[in-house]
mmCIF file of C-alpha atoms in Angstrom:
data_model
loop_
_atom_site.group_PDB
_atom_site.id
_atom_site.type_symbol
_atom_site.label_atom_id
_atom_site.label_comp_id
_atom_site.label_asym_id
_atom_site.label_seq_id
_atom_site.Cartn_x
_atom_site.Cartn_y
_atom_site.Cartn_z
ATOM 1 C CA VAL U 1 224.617 290.729 20.194
ATOM 2 C CA GLN U 2 228.180 290.101 19.049
ATOM 3 C CA LEU U 3 231.133 291.173 21.106
ATOM 4 C CA GLN U 4 234.468 291.533 19.409
ATOM 5 C CA ALA U 5 237.839 291.656 21.120
ATOM 6 C CA SER U 6 240.863 293.044 19.330
ATOM 7 C CA GLY U 7 244.352 294.320 19.987
ATOM 8 C CA GLY U 8 246.142 291.111 20.878
ATOM 9 C CA GLY U 9 249.573 290.301 19.589
ATOM 10 C CA SER U 10 253.110 289.525 20.577
ATOM 11 C CA VAL U 11 255.048 291.659 23.008
ATOM 12 C CA GLN U 12 258.275 291.344 24.945
ATOM 13 C CA PRO U 13 258.286 290.999 28.709
ATOM 14 C CA GLY U 14 257.797 294.372 30.328
ATOM 15 C CA GLY U 15 255.861 295.664 27.372
ATOM 16 C CA SER U 16 252.296 296.937 27.109
ATOM 17 C CA LEU U 17 249.217 296.138 25.085
ATOM 18 C CA ARG U 18 245.811 297.711 24.749
ATOM 19 C CA LEU U 19 242.875 295.431 24.105
ATOM 20 C CA SER U 20 239.584 296.773 22.880
ATOM 21 C CA CYS U 21 236.151 295.193 23.122
ATOM 22 C CA SER U 22 233.378 296.290 20.828
ATOM 23 C CA ALA U 23 230.184 295.500 22.698
ATOM 24 C CA PRO U 24 227.312 296.856 20.619
ATOM 25 C CA GLY U 25 224.393 297.842 22.772
ATOM 26 C CA ARG U 26 225.930 296.565 25.990
ATOM 27 C CA VAL U 27 227.273 299.686 27.657
ATOM 28 C CA SER U 28 224.485 301.850 26.262
ATOM 29 C CA SER U 29 221.987 299.287 27.583
ATOM 30 C CA ARG U 30 223.553 299.527 31.042
ATOM 31 C CA TYR U 31 225.209 296.145 31.028
ATOM 32 C CA ALA U 32 228.585 295.370 32.508
ATOM 33 C CA VAL U 33 231.434 294.247 30.302
ATOM 34 C CA GLY U 34 234.375 292.237 31.449
ATOM 35 C CA TRP U 35 237.593 290.604 30.366
ATOM 36 C CA PHE U 36 238.590 287.012 30.945
ATOM 37 C CA ARG U 37 241.637 285.061 29.942
ATOM 38 C CA GLN U 38 242.206 281.432 29.214
ATOM 39 C CA PHE U 39 245.507 279.629 29.537
ATOM 40 C CA PRO U 40 246.125 276.470 27.497
ATOM 41 C CA GLY U 41 244.207 273.573 28.966
ATOM 42 C CA LYS U 42 242.495 275.751 31.561
ATOM 43 C CA GLY U 43 239.141 277.436 31.986
ATOM 44 C CA ARG U 44 238.489 281.131 31.603
ATOM 45 C CA THR U 45 239.320 283.311 34.567
ATOM 46 C CA PHE U 46 238.117 286.805 35.404
ATOM 47 C CA VAL U 47 240.563 289.623 34.679
ATOM 48 C CA ALA U 48 238.586 292.842 35.033
ATOM 49 C CA GLY U 49 235.155 294.288 34.456
ATOM 50 C CA ILE U 50 233.351 297.589 34.360
ATOM 51 C CA THR U 51 229.778 298.791 34.611
ATOM 52 C CA TRP U 52 228.103 301.078 32.139
ATOM 53 C CA HIS U 53 228.685 304.000 34.516
ATOM 54 C CA GLY U 54 232.340 303.297 35.159
ATOM 55 C CA ILE U 55 232.484 301.213 38.317
ATOM 56 C CA SER U 56 235.283 298.713 37.818
ATOM 57 C CA SER U 57 236.728 295.651 39.417
ATOM 58 C CA SER U 58 239.778 293.581 38.654
ATOM 59 C CA ASP U 59 241.529 290.490 39.852
ATOM 60 C CA ASP U 60 243.624 291.412 42.870
ATOM 61 C CA SER U 61 246.751 289.827 41.421
ATOM 62 C CA LEU U 62 246.544 292.056 38.350
ATOM 63 C CA LYS U 63 245.890 295.398 40.002
ATOM 64 C CA GLY U 64 248.566 297.881 39.190
ATOM 65 C CA ARG U 65 249.334 296.260 35.849
ATOM 66 C CA PHE U 66 245.912 295.841 34.213
ATOM 67 C CA ALA U 67 243.244 298.527 34.052
ATOM 68 C CA VAL U 68 239.793 298.463 32.475
ATOM 69 C CA SER U 69 237.952 301.520 31.246
ATOM 70 C CA ILE U 70 235.101 302.656 29.042
ATOM 71 C CA GLY U 71 236.477 303.455 25.616
ATOM 72 C CA ASP U 72 236.075 306.674 23.694
ATOM 73 C CA SER U 73 233.980 304.950 21.059
ATOM 74 C CA GLU U 74 230.403 304.058 21.884
ATOM 75 C CA ASP U 75 229.958 300.664 23.531
ATOM 76 C CA THR U 76 233.698 300.005 23.691
ATOM 77 C CA VAL U 77 235.604 298.747 26.701
ATOM 78 C CA VAL U 78 239.378 298.877 26.897
ATOM 79 C CA LEU U 79 241.843 296.746 28.826
ATOM 80 C CA GLU U 80 245.220 298.387 29.275
ATOM 81 C CA MET U 81 247.951 295.918 30.172
ATOM 82 C CA LYS U 82 251.443 296.970 31.188
ATOM 83 C CA HIS U 83 254.553 295.353 32.610
ATOM 84 C CA LEU U 84 253.489 292.194 30.835
ATOM 85 C CA ARG U 85 254.998 288.893 31.860
ATOM 86 C CA PRO U 86 255.334 285.582 30.023
ATOM 87 C CA GLU U 87 252.706 284.146 32.375
ATOM 88 C CA ASP U 88 250.194 286.646 30.993
ATOM 89 C CA THR U 89 250.266 284.749 27.723
ATOM 90 C CA ALA U 90 246.688 283.636 27.089
ATOM 91 C CA VAL U 91 243.646 284.114 24.927
ATOM 92 C CA TYR U 92 241.733 287.123 26.184
ATOM 93 C CA TYR U 93 237.950 287.294 25.868
ATOM 94 C CA CYS U 94 235.462 290.034 26.502
ATOM 95 C CA ALA U 95 231.987 289.252 27.737
ATOM 96 C CA SER U 96 228.875 290.923 29.072
ATOM 97 C CA ALA U 97 226.317 290.384 31.800
ATOM 98 C CA PRO U 98 223.605 292.530 33.370
ATOM 99 C CA THR U 99 225.704 293.325 36.445
ATOM 100 C CA LEU U 100 229.371 293.525 37.364
ATOM 101 C CA GLY U 101 228.807 290.873 40.014
ATOM 102 C CA GLU U 102 227.556 288.472 37.374
ATOM 103 C CA VAL U 103 230.568 289.238 35.222
ATOM 104 C CA GLN U 104 232.861 288.491 38.146
ATOM 105 C CA ASP U 105 231.016 285.236 38.803
ATOM 106 C CA GLY U 106 231.247 284.225 35.175
ATOM 107 C CA SER U 107 227.475 284.329 34.698
ATOM 108 C CA ILE U 108 227.873 285.673 31.193
ATOM 109 C CA ASP U 109 225.170 286.233 28.647
ATOM 110 C CA TYR U 110 227.358 287.003 25.667
ATOM 111 C CA TRP U 111 230.956 286.068 24.945
ATOM 112 C CA GLY U 112 233.117 287.584 22.293
ATOM 113 C CA GLN U 113 235.724 285.685 20.373
ATOM 114 C CA GLY U 114 239.148 285.789 21.920
ATOM 115 C CA THR U 115 242.309 287.612 21.023
ATOM 116 C CA LEU U 116 245.679 286.007 21.648
ATOM 117 C CA VAL U 117 248.284 287.782 23.748
ATOM 118 C CA THR U 118 251.777 286.329 23.658
ATOM 119 C CA VAL U 119 254.482 287.649 25.955
ATOM 120 C CA SER U 120 257.854 286.320 24.978
ATOM 121 C CA SER U 121 261.387 287.442 24.393
#
């Protein structure tokens, strides 16, 4: 299983980005898929996650700005980010686990490679 995150880039403060995670066989196999981010010199922290049937959870501090959803393409999960701030600058990873709870806990079975998001004027 190989997860692939894409859609990162540079954006000005207040802007938006849409990250996409290709997770072959994960959603269709009833796994949960989540997003994490990693700041320089820090560990990965949970951003948001979603189950195969659309139940989602996100970090409380990001609610209202970040939203996770099942993508239109098979086995794709999307992270919509708006009102971005410089402190959102990080490498964003997608990952999967059998349950959303395990995603939230970081008990991940497969990690994708990260995509860099830079928020700067």
